[in-house]
Amino acid sequence: MKQPARGARTRRKIAGREIDFSNLDKVMYPAVGFTKGQVIDYYIRIAPTILPHLKDRPITLKRFPDGVEGEHFYEKNAPSFTPRWVKTFPISRTSDESVINYILINDAATLAWSANMANLEIHPFLAKAPAITVPTMIVFDLDPGEGADILNSCEAAFRVKELLDRLNLRSFVKVSGSKGIHLHVPLNTKVTYEATQAFAKSIAQWLESEHGALIVSEMAKAKRKGKVFVDWSQNSEHKSTVAAYSLRAKGERPFVALPVTWGELKRAVDRSDGAALFFEPEECFHRLKKFGDIFAPMLKLKQRLPKPFLHLRGESPEKSSQSAGQNSRLSSFVKGRLGESTALETYRQKRNFSKTPEPPPAILRPSRQGGRKLFVIQKHAASHLHYDLRLEMGGVLKSWAVPKGPPYEVKESRLAMATEDHPMDYYRFEGTIPKGEYGGGTVMVWDTGTYELIDGNYWKGKLHVFLNGKKLKGEWVLIKAAERNGKGNSWYWIKAGAGMKRISDQAEDSSALTGRSMEEIARAKDAIWHSNRKTRVSRAKPDADLASLPEARPRFVEPMLARPVDKLPEDRNQWSYEIKLDGYRCLALRDDKGVKLFSRNKNLLNARFPRVAEAVQKLPAGTLLDGEIVALDESGRPSFNILQNYQSTAEQTYYYAFDLLVYRGKSLLGVALEKRREILETVIAPFSGTLRLSEDFEGEPHEIVAAAQSLGLEGVIGKKKTSVYQPGERSGAWVKYRINQGQELVIGGYIPGGEYFDALLVGYYDSDKLLFVGKIRNGFVAQIRRELFRRFSGLETQQCPFANLPEPKSARRGMALTAEAMKQCRWLKPELVAQIEFTEWTADNHLRHARFAGLRDDKDPREVRREP
């Protein structure tokens, strides 16, 4: 639009519609003199690009009648002077009588008319009419708090992207025209706001737990100082987000909310150049000519949310909660607990699991009940008879001790004292606890079933629930009493709704689990509890299970090996699954003389990992464990790279036991895995520090793989429950499925360059031939280069160890190792094994985007094969 004279009005036909434009010379952005006429001109020129992103989306207008320095207001309802040809869509608010007619900007004429109303910013819904309850995307508004800037927002965006990448969700990014960054995830599939908001919130909270110095998930400004708020709340039915290619009115200049590439974001961060991420209209058109519409995939790319969120859009509750459960348990793994929960630490500290038959804390097992959760009431005859009410919440059982038992009459009240959280396995615990152990006495599962939350919140001190048990059915309320002397564990359990008949004397003294009376339970002196969907009965200490086993002294045996597979066995009744730990395989031996930590190649690791040796020393003499020494990063993930620097990260190093080969001088090699694991759990239960249990899983294999993949873990191990331990064998009773494409490779040489070397030359064995597969240039820091180069000493050779060299010139992208190029190489005897991470194998059997992770001193080079 040609710039008009001051005070001009004009009529112009836009897309076949006559529009009266007014006050075209009014300045909207005073600092640069950008006028209303220029605003209209921008929107007319950008129409072909912006309209596909606005089509059929209800629009919230943000109008600035007097420019960016004047007052502004949001307008949702189409104004009374809206032309008839402007499309609108009615959305009911609280009733049929309360309707908002939102404008739809579906054509250039409506876009120009909107600009003439000084609507500088365009805010569309995330859904399209008429399916306004079905968002087509998820958006994360990354908003820097006081003391943070756009570069901090970029760093937060990369953290979000990394997590989405692990979930196989593509994301696109735009600068907001201010200090923030907007990250968009296209869906274009059937989904609800309930699901997308829950997903966005979980991502934000997860990132806060991992990157608390950078990211916050709560809106309170006091918590946002120096951090970036990942605003997940934008994913709401009646909220809108500024459109791609919309002008912004956040500052003195007409910046555009413009899509950019991830590479541009990275360059800005690398150069500390936040100014490079602000674009004015002419720069926008220049970029469009150069790159086209970077956001075009947002219109058609179809993606689905991970399964843990499917139940929020009407999928099978049982299937979705199973998946959610696996993800929750793996989430605990990633947060560094791997078999323990901080919520259950009080429970753990009060018990000696080598003596009490109560279930130890394990990775949490949420209910499969969808919206319904588990409850249990246990009758406990200790020094005083009382009842324990337990409700499933957040993967644990919130617990109250009720001295006088359940209330039956309406408004009848019982004192309920809040106690420590209990593990989920406790909901089926019944039996005798030795005198002197915490609680002691006899425990009966008096009633069990499911409950539904009608109203309230545990942390706000009120719960209104409907219990559907074998004995209790109806409504009850739990209300927290006012705190006294700083103590606040007193609650009241009150009967609400219709009353119910009191329990008969027979039912009162009858277990809902086994039908036994308190006297019968006490006389049996057993303990029954539920774990991994198996009922376990313990009648004595684990020593009793060893009586019939052969004598054995703990000694080094070759570890049993897992066969690589491209698909896990799917019979979950016959197989259990564990996380593939990225560390050093280690046999931990404890005898009368002390501790020995053996690597897979029988090298002693005591001096290297004294913290682990000290922990193993606490085991009974005559014990041999099989497990993995693992270093955890600050996010709780196993990191082989950190393990290489064990001396500086000793506090991050742990031993995860996954098998028990000898215990108290008895051999378990011939015992079925399922039984070995059961005894191992009891052996490891008293420990909570360096020595830990590697949890097994019994869900659907594809769900476990998906959850592990989403958390960036290395892979999954499958083990046949009936298998015996076969030293040194790769029989197929154990299998391994890799999620990432990393594996061990043999170093056969290097290319000189810099102070030490430019690239490693690596390969794997096929029969007796070493095949070259790639040059490794990434993943090194100066210290690692120096240490690696020192390890090359004594391995130099004049003979190339790779059977498939030289290569033809066309063999690979970049420099092929032709006969001429090989003259630059230095060859090594193939005695060193490196852990290499990469994105994929090419069709030509080469590595793509490979990087060095560390040396594998525990691997025999001749055993290195290409893994599926």
PDB file of N, CA and C in Angstrom, residues 200 210 247 304 361 481 509 643 776:
ATOM      1  N   ALA A 200       2.174 -31.162  28.282  1.00  0.00           N
ATOM      2  CA  ALA A 200       3.034 -29.976  28.350  1.00  0.00           C
ATOM      3  C   ALA A 200       3.487 -29.710  29.775  1.00  0.00           C
ATOM      4  N   GLU A 210      15.278 -31.458  36.077  1.00  0.00           N
ATOM      5  CA  GLU A 210      16.584 -31.749  35.485  1.00  0.00           C
ATOM      6  C   GLU A 210      17.467 -30.515  35.360  1.00  0.00           C
ATOM      7  N   LEU A 247       2.801  -9.300  13.720  1.00  0.00           N
ATOM      8  CA  LEU A 247       3.584  -8.249  14.347  1.00  0.00           C
ATOM      9  C   LEU A 247       3.458  -8.366  15.862  1.00  0.00           C
ATOM     10  N   ARG A 304       1.551 -38.173  17.239  1.00  0.00           N
ATOM     11  CA  ARG A 304       0.725 -38.596  18.369  1.00  0.00           C
ATOM     12  C   ARG A 304       1.492 -38.441  19.672  1.00  0.00           C
ATOM     13  N   PRO A 361      10.783 -50.763  49.720  1.00  0.00           N
ATOM     14  CA  PRO A 361      10.426 -49.829  48.654  1.00  0.00           C
ATOM     15  C   PRO A 361      10.994 -50.307  47.332  1.00  0.00           C
ATOM     16  N   ALA A 481      -6.869 -31.630  60.655  1.00  0.00           N
ATOM     17  CA  ALA A 481      -7.130 -30.747  61.798  1.00  0.00           C
ATOM     18  C   ALA A 481      -6.143 -29.590  61.805  1.00  0.00           C
ATOM     19  N   ASP A 509     -13.628 -59.904  61.674  1.00  0.00           N
ATOM     20  CA  ASP A 509     -12.417 -60.678  61.943  1.00  0.00           C
ATOM     21  C   ASP A 509     -12.085 -61.604  60.788  1.00  0.00           C
ATOM     22  N   LEU A 643      31.605 -41.983  33.836  1.00  0.00           N
ATOM     23  CA  LEU A 643      32.284 -43.116  34.464  1.00  0.00           C
ATOM     24  C   LEU A 643      33.771 -43.121  34.119  1.00  0.00           C
ATOM     25  N   ILE A 776      36.236 -41.119  13.815  1.00  0.00           N
ATOM     26  CA  ILE A 776      35.583 -40.490  14.963  1.00  0.00           C
ATOM     27  C   ILE A 776      36.326 -39.207  15.325  1.00  0.00           C
TER      28      ILE A 776
END
